[in-house]
mmCIF file of C-alpha atoms in Angstrom:
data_model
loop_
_atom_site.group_PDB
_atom_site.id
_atom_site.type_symbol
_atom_site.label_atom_id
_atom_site.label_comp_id
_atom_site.label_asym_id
_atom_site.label_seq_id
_atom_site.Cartn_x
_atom_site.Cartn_y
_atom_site.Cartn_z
ATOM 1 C CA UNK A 142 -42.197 10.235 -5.773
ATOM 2 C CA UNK A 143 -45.941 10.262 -5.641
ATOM 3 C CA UNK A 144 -46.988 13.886 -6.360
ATOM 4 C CA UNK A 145 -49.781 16.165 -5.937
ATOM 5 C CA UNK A 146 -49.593 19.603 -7.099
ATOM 6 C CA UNK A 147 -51.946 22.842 -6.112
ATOM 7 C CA UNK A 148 -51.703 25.587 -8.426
ATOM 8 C CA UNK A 149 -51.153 27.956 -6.126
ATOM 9 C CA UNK A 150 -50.519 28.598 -2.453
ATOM 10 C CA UNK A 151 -52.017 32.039 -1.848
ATOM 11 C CA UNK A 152 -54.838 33.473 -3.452
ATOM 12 C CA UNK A 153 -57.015 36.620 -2.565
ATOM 13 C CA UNK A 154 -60.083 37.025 -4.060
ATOM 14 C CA UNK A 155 -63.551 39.565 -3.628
ATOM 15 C CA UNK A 156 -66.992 38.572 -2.105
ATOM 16 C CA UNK A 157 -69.232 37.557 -5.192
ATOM 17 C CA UNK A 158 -66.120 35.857 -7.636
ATOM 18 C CA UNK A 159 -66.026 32.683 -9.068
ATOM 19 C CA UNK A 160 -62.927 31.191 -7.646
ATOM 20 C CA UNK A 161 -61.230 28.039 -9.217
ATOM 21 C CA UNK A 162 -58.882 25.947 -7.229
ATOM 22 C CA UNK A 163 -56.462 23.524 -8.897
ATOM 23 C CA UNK A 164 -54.782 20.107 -8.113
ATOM 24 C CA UNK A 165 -52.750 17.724 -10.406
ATOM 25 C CA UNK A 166 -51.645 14.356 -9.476
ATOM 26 C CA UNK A 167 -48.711 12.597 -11.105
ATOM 27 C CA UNK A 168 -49.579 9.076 -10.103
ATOM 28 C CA UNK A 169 -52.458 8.097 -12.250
ATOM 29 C CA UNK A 170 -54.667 7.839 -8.661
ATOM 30 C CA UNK A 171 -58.317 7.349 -9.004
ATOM 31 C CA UNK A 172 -59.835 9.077 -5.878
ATOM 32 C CA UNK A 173 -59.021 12.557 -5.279
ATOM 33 C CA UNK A 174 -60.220 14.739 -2.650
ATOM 34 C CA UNK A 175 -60.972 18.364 -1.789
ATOM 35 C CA UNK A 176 -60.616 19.378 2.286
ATOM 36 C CA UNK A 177 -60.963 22.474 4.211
ATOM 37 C CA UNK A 178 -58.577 22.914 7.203
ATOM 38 C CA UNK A 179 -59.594 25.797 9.601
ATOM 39 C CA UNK A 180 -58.435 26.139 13.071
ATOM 40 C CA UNK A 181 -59.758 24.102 16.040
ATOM 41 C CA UNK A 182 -61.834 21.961 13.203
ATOM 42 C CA UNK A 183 -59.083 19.810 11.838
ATOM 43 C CA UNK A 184 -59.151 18.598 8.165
ATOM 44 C CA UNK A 185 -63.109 18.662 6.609
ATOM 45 C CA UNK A 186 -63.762 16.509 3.133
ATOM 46 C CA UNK A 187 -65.665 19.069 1.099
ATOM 47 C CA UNK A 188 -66.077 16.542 -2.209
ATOM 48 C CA UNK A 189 -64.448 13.631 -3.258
ATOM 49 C CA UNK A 190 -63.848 11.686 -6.784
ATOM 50 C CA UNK A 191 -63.297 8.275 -7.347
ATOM 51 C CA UNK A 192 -62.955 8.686 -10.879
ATOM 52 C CA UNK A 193 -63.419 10.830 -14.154
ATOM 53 C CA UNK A 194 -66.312 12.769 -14.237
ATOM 54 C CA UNK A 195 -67.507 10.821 -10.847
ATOM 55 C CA UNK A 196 -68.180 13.151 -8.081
ATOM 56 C CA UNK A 197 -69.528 12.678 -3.994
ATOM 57 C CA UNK A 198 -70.162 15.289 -1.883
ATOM 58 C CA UNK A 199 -68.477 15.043 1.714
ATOM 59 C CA UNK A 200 -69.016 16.484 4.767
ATOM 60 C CA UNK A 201 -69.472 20.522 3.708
ATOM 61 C CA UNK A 202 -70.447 20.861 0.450
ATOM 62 C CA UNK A 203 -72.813 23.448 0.278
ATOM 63 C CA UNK A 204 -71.187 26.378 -1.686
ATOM 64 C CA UNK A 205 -68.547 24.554 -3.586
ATOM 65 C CA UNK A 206 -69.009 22.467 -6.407
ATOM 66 C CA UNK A 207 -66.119 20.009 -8.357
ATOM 67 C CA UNK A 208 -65.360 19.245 -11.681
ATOM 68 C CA UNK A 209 -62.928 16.274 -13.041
ATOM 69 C CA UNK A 210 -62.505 15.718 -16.552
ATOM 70 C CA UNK A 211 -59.561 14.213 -16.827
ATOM 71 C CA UNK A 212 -57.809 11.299 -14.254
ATOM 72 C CA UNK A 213 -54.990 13.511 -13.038
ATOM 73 C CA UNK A 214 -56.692 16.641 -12.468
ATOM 74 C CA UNK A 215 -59.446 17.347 -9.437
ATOM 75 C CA UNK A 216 -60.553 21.249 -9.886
ATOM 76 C CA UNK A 217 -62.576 22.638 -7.204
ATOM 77 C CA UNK A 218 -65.487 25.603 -7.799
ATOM 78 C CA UNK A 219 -66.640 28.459 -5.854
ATOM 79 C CA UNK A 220 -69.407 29.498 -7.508
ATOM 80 C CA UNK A 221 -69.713 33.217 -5.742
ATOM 81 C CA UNK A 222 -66.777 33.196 -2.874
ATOM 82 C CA UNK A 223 -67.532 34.709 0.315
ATOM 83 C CA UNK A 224 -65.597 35.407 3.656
ATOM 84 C CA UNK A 225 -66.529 32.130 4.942
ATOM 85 C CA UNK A 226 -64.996 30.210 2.749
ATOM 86 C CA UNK A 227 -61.841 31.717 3.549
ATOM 87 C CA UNK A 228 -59.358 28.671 4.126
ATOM 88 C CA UNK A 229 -56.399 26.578 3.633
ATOM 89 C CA UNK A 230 -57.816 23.847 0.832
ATOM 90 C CA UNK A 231 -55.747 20.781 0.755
ATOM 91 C CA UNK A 232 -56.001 18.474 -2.376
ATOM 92 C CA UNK A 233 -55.314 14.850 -1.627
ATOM 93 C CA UNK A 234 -55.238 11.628 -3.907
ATOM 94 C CA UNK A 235 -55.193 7.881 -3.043
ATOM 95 C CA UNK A 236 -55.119 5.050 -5.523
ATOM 96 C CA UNK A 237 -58.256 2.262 -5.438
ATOM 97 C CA UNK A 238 -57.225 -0.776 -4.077
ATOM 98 C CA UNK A 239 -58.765 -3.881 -3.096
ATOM 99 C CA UNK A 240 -60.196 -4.195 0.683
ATOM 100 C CA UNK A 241 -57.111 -4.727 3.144
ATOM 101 C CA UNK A 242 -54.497 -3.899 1.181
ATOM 102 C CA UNK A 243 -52.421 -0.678 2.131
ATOM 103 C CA UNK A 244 -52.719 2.123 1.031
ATOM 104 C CA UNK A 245 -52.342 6.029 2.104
ATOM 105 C CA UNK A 246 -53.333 9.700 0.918
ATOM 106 C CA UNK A 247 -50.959 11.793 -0.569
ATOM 107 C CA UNK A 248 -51.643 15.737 -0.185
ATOM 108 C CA UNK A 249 -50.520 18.648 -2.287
ATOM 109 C CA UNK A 250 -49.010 21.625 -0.371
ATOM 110 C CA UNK A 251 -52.451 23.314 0.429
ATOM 111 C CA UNK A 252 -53.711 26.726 -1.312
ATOM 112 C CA UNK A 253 -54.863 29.470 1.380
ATOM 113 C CA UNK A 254 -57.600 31.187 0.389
ATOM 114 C CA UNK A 255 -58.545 34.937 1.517
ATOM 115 C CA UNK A 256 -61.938 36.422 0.526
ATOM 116 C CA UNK A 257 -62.313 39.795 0.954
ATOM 117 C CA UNK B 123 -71.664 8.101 11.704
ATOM 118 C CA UNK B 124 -68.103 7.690 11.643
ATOM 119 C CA UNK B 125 -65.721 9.683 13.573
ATOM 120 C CA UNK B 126 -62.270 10.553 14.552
ATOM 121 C CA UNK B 127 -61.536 12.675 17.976
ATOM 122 C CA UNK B 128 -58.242 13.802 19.398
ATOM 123 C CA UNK B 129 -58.909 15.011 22.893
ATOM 124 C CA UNK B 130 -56.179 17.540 23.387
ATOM 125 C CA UNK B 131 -56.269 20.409 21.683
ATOM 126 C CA UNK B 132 -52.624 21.757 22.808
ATOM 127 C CA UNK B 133 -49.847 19.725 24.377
ATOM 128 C CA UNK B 134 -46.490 21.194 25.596
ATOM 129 C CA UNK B 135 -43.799 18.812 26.624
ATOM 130 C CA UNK B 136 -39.807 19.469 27.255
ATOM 131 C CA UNK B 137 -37.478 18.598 25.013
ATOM 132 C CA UNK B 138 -36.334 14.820 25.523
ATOM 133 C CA UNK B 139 -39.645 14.022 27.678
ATOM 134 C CA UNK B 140 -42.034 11.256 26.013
ATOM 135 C CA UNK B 141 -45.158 12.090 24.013
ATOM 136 C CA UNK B 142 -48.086 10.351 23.851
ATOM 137 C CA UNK B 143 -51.409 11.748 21.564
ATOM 138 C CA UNK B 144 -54.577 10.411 22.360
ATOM 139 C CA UNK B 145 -57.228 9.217 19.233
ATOM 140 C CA UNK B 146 -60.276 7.477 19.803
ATOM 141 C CA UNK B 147 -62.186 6.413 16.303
ATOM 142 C CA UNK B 148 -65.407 5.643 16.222
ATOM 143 C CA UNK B 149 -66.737 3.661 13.430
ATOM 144 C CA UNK B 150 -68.319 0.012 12.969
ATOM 145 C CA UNK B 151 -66.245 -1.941 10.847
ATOM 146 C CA UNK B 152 -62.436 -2.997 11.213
ATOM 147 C CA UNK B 153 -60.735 0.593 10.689
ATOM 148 C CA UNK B 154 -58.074 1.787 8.631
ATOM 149 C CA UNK B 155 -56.045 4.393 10.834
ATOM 150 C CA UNK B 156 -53.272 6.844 10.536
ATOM 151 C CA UNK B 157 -51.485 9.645 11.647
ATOM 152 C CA UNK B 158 -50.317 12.674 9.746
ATOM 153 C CA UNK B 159 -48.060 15.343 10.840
ATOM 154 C CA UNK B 160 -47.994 18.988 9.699
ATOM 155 C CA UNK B 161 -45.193 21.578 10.239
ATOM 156 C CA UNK B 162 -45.913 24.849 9.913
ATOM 157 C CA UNK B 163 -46.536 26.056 6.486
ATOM 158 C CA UNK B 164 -46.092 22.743 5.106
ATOM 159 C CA UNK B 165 -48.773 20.092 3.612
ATOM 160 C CA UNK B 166 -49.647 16.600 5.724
ATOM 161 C CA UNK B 167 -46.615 14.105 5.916
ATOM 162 C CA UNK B 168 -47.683 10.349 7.056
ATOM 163 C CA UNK B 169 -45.759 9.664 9.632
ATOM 164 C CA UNK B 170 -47.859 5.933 10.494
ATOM 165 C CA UNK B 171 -50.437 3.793 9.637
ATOM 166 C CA UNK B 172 -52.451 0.501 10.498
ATOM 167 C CA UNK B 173 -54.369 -2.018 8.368
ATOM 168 C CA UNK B 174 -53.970 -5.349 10.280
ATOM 169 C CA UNK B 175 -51.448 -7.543 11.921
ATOM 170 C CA UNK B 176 -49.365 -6.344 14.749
ATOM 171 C CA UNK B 177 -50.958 -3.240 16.744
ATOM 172 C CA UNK B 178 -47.742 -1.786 17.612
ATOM 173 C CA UNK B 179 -47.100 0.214 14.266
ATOM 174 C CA UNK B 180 -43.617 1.543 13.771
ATOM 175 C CA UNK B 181 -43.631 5.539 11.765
ATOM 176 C CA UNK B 182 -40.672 8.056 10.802
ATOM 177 C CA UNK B 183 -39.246 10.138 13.031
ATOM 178 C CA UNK B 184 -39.204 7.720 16.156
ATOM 179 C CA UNK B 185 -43.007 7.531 16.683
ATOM 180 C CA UNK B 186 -44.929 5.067 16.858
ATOM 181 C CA UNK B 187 -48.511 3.971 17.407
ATOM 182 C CA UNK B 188 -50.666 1.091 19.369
ATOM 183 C CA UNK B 189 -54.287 -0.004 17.619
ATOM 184 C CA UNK B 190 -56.557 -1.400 20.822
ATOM 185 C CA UNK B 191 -59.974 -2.379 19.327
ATOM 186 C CA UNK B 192 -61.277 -2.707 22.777
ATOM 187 C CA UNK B 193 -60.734 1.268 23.956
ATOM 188 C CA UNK B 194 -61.230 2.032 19.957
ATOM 189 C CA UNK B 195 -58.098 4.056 20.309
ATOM 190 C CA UNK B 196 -54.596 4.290 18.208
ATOM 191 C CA UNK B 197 -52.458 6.666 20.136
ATOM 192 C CA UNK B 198 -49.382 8.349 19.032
ATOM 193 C CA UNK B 199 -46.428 8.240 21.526
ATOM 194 C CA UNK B 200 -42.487 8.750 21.254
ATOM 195 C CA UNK B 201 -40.344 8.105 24.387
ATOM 196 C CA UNK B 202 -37.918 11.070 23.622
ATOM 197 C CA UNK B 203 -38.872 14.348 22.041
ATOM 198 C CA UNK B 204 -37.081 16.510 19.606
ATOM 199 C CA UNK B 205 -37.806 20.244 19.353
ATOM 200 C CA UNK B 206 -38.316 19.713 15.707
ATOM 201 C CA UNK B 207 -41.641 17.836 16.499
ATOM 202 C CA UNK B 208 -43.267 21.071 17.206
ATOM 203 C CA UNK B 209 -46.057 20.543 14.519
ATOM 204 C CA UNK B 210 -49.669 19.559 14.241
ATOM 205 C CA UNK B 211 -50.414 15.938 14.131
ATOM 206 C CA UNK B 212 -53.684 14.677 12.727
ATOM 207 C CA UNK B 213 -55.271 11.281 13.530
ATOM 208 C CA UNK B 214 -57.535 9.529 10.550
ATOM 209 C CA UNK B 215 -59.534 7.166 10.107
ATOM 210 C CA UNK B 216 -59.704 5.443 6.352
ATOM 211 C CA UNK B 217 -63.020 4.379 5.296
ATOM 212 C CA UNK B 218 -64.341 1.901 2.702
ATOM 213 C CA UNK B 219 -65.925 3.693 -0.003
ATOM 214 C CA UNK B 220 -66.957 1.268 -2.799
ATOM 215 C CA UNK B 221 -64.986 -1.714 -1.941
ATOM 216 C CA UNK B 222 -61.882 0.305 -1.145
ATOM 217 C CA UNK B 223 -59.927 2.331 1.228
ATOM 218 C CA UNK B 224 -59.742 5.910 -0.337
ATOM 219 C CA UNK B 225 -61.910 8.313 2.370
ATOM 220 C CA UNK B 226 -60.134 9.501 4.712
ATOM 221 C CA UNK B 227 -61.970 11.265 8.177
ATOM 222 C CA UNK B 228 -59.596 13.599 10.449
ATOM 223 C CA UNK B 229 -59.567 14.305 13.820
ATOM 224 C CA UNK B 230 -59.282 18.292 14.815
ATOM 225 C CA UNK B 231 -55.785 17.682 15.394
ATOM 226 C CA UNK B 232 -53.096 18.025 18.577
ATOM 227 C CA UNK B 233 -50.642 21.092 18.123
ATOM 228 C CA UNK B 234 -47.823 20.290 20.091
ATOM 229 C CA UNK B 235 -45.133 23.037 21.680
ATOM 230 C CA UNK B 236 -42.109 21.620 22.660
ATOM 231 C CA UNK B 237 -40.180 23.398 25.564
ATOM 232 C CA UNK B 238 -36.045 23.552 25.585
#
């Protein structure tokens, strides 16, 4: 089974703290994503890899940044966390494949985020 | 730009009445679409998806889904509901990002109550 791992689901953290989010995937994907999920807004892409050390930004980037250094892992960065960003993040991976072909994303189990 | 919109915020149908969840895409080249489901507390399950062929796409769970290029639309339905499909169901469109389908866009999602 294709698996994506966060590294964890809750997580509290204070205004002003650099805040690292985790996500591991087992099935040697190229593109991971970062999302935000907040109420009434649905699922927003935040940044997106398609491979090591290869970074986009999506739709809301401003205050986060990414880092991947390695294939399986997809860490996302807030520099100085405030009550905004407070969220469920959802990691998500998807392997490259050639135009047409079938394919899907496969999402870890979402971390929620409070900032306080 | 590309998007994905789900008109109904909130649906509540009776137990063993049909479902169907609207999603209009909108986006210029032939799309890539899906639908997710989320229970509560849990991450994004695909429960359907369409990359060519027939339009009538056959998921999990009983559901199933109808691509028509002409309305731009790929709604959800399921002729007999279950209270256990009391969940949040996201409709995506996948996009081709460097010569393959990895980005996925969301819709703000349908929550759906189901009545006994």
């Amino acid at each position: 089974d294709v698996k994506v791992t966060q590294s964890s689901r809750y997580l509290v953290k204070r205004t002003g703290e650099k805040v690292f989010l985790e996500c591991v995937q087992d099935m040697d994907h190229e593109n991971m994503f970062w999302y935000r999920q907040d109420p009434g807004l649905g699922l927003r892409l935040i940044y997106f890899s398609y491979d090591v050390k290869m970074k986009e930004k999506g739709d809301i980037p401003e205050g986060y940044s990414v880092s991947r250094e390695k294939k399986e892992r997809f860490s996302l960065i807030l520099e100085s966390a405030s009550t905004n960003q407070t969220s469920m993040y959802l990691c998500a991976s998807t392997p490259t494949v050639a135009t047409g072909r079938d394919t899907e994303a496969f999402f870890g189990q979402g971390t929620r985020l409070t900032v306080v | 730009a590309q998007s994905v919109t789900q008109p109904d915020i909130h649906i509540t149908v009776s137990e063993g009445a049909s479902l169907e969840l609207r999603c209009n895409y909108s986006y210029g080249a032939t799309p890539y679409l899906f639908w997710y489901v989320q229970s509560p507390g849990q991450g994004l399950q695909l429960l359907l998806k369409y990359f060519s062929g027939d339009t009538l796409v056959q998921g999990i769970k009983g559901f199933e889904a109808e691509f028509k290029r002409s309305q731009s639309s790929f709604n959800l339905r399921k002729p007999s509901v279950h209270w256990s499909d009391a969940a949040e169901y996201f409709c995506a469109v996948g996009l081709n990002y460097g010569g393959a389908t990895n980005k996925l866009i969301f819709g703000t999602g349908t929550l759906l109550a189901v009545q006994p």
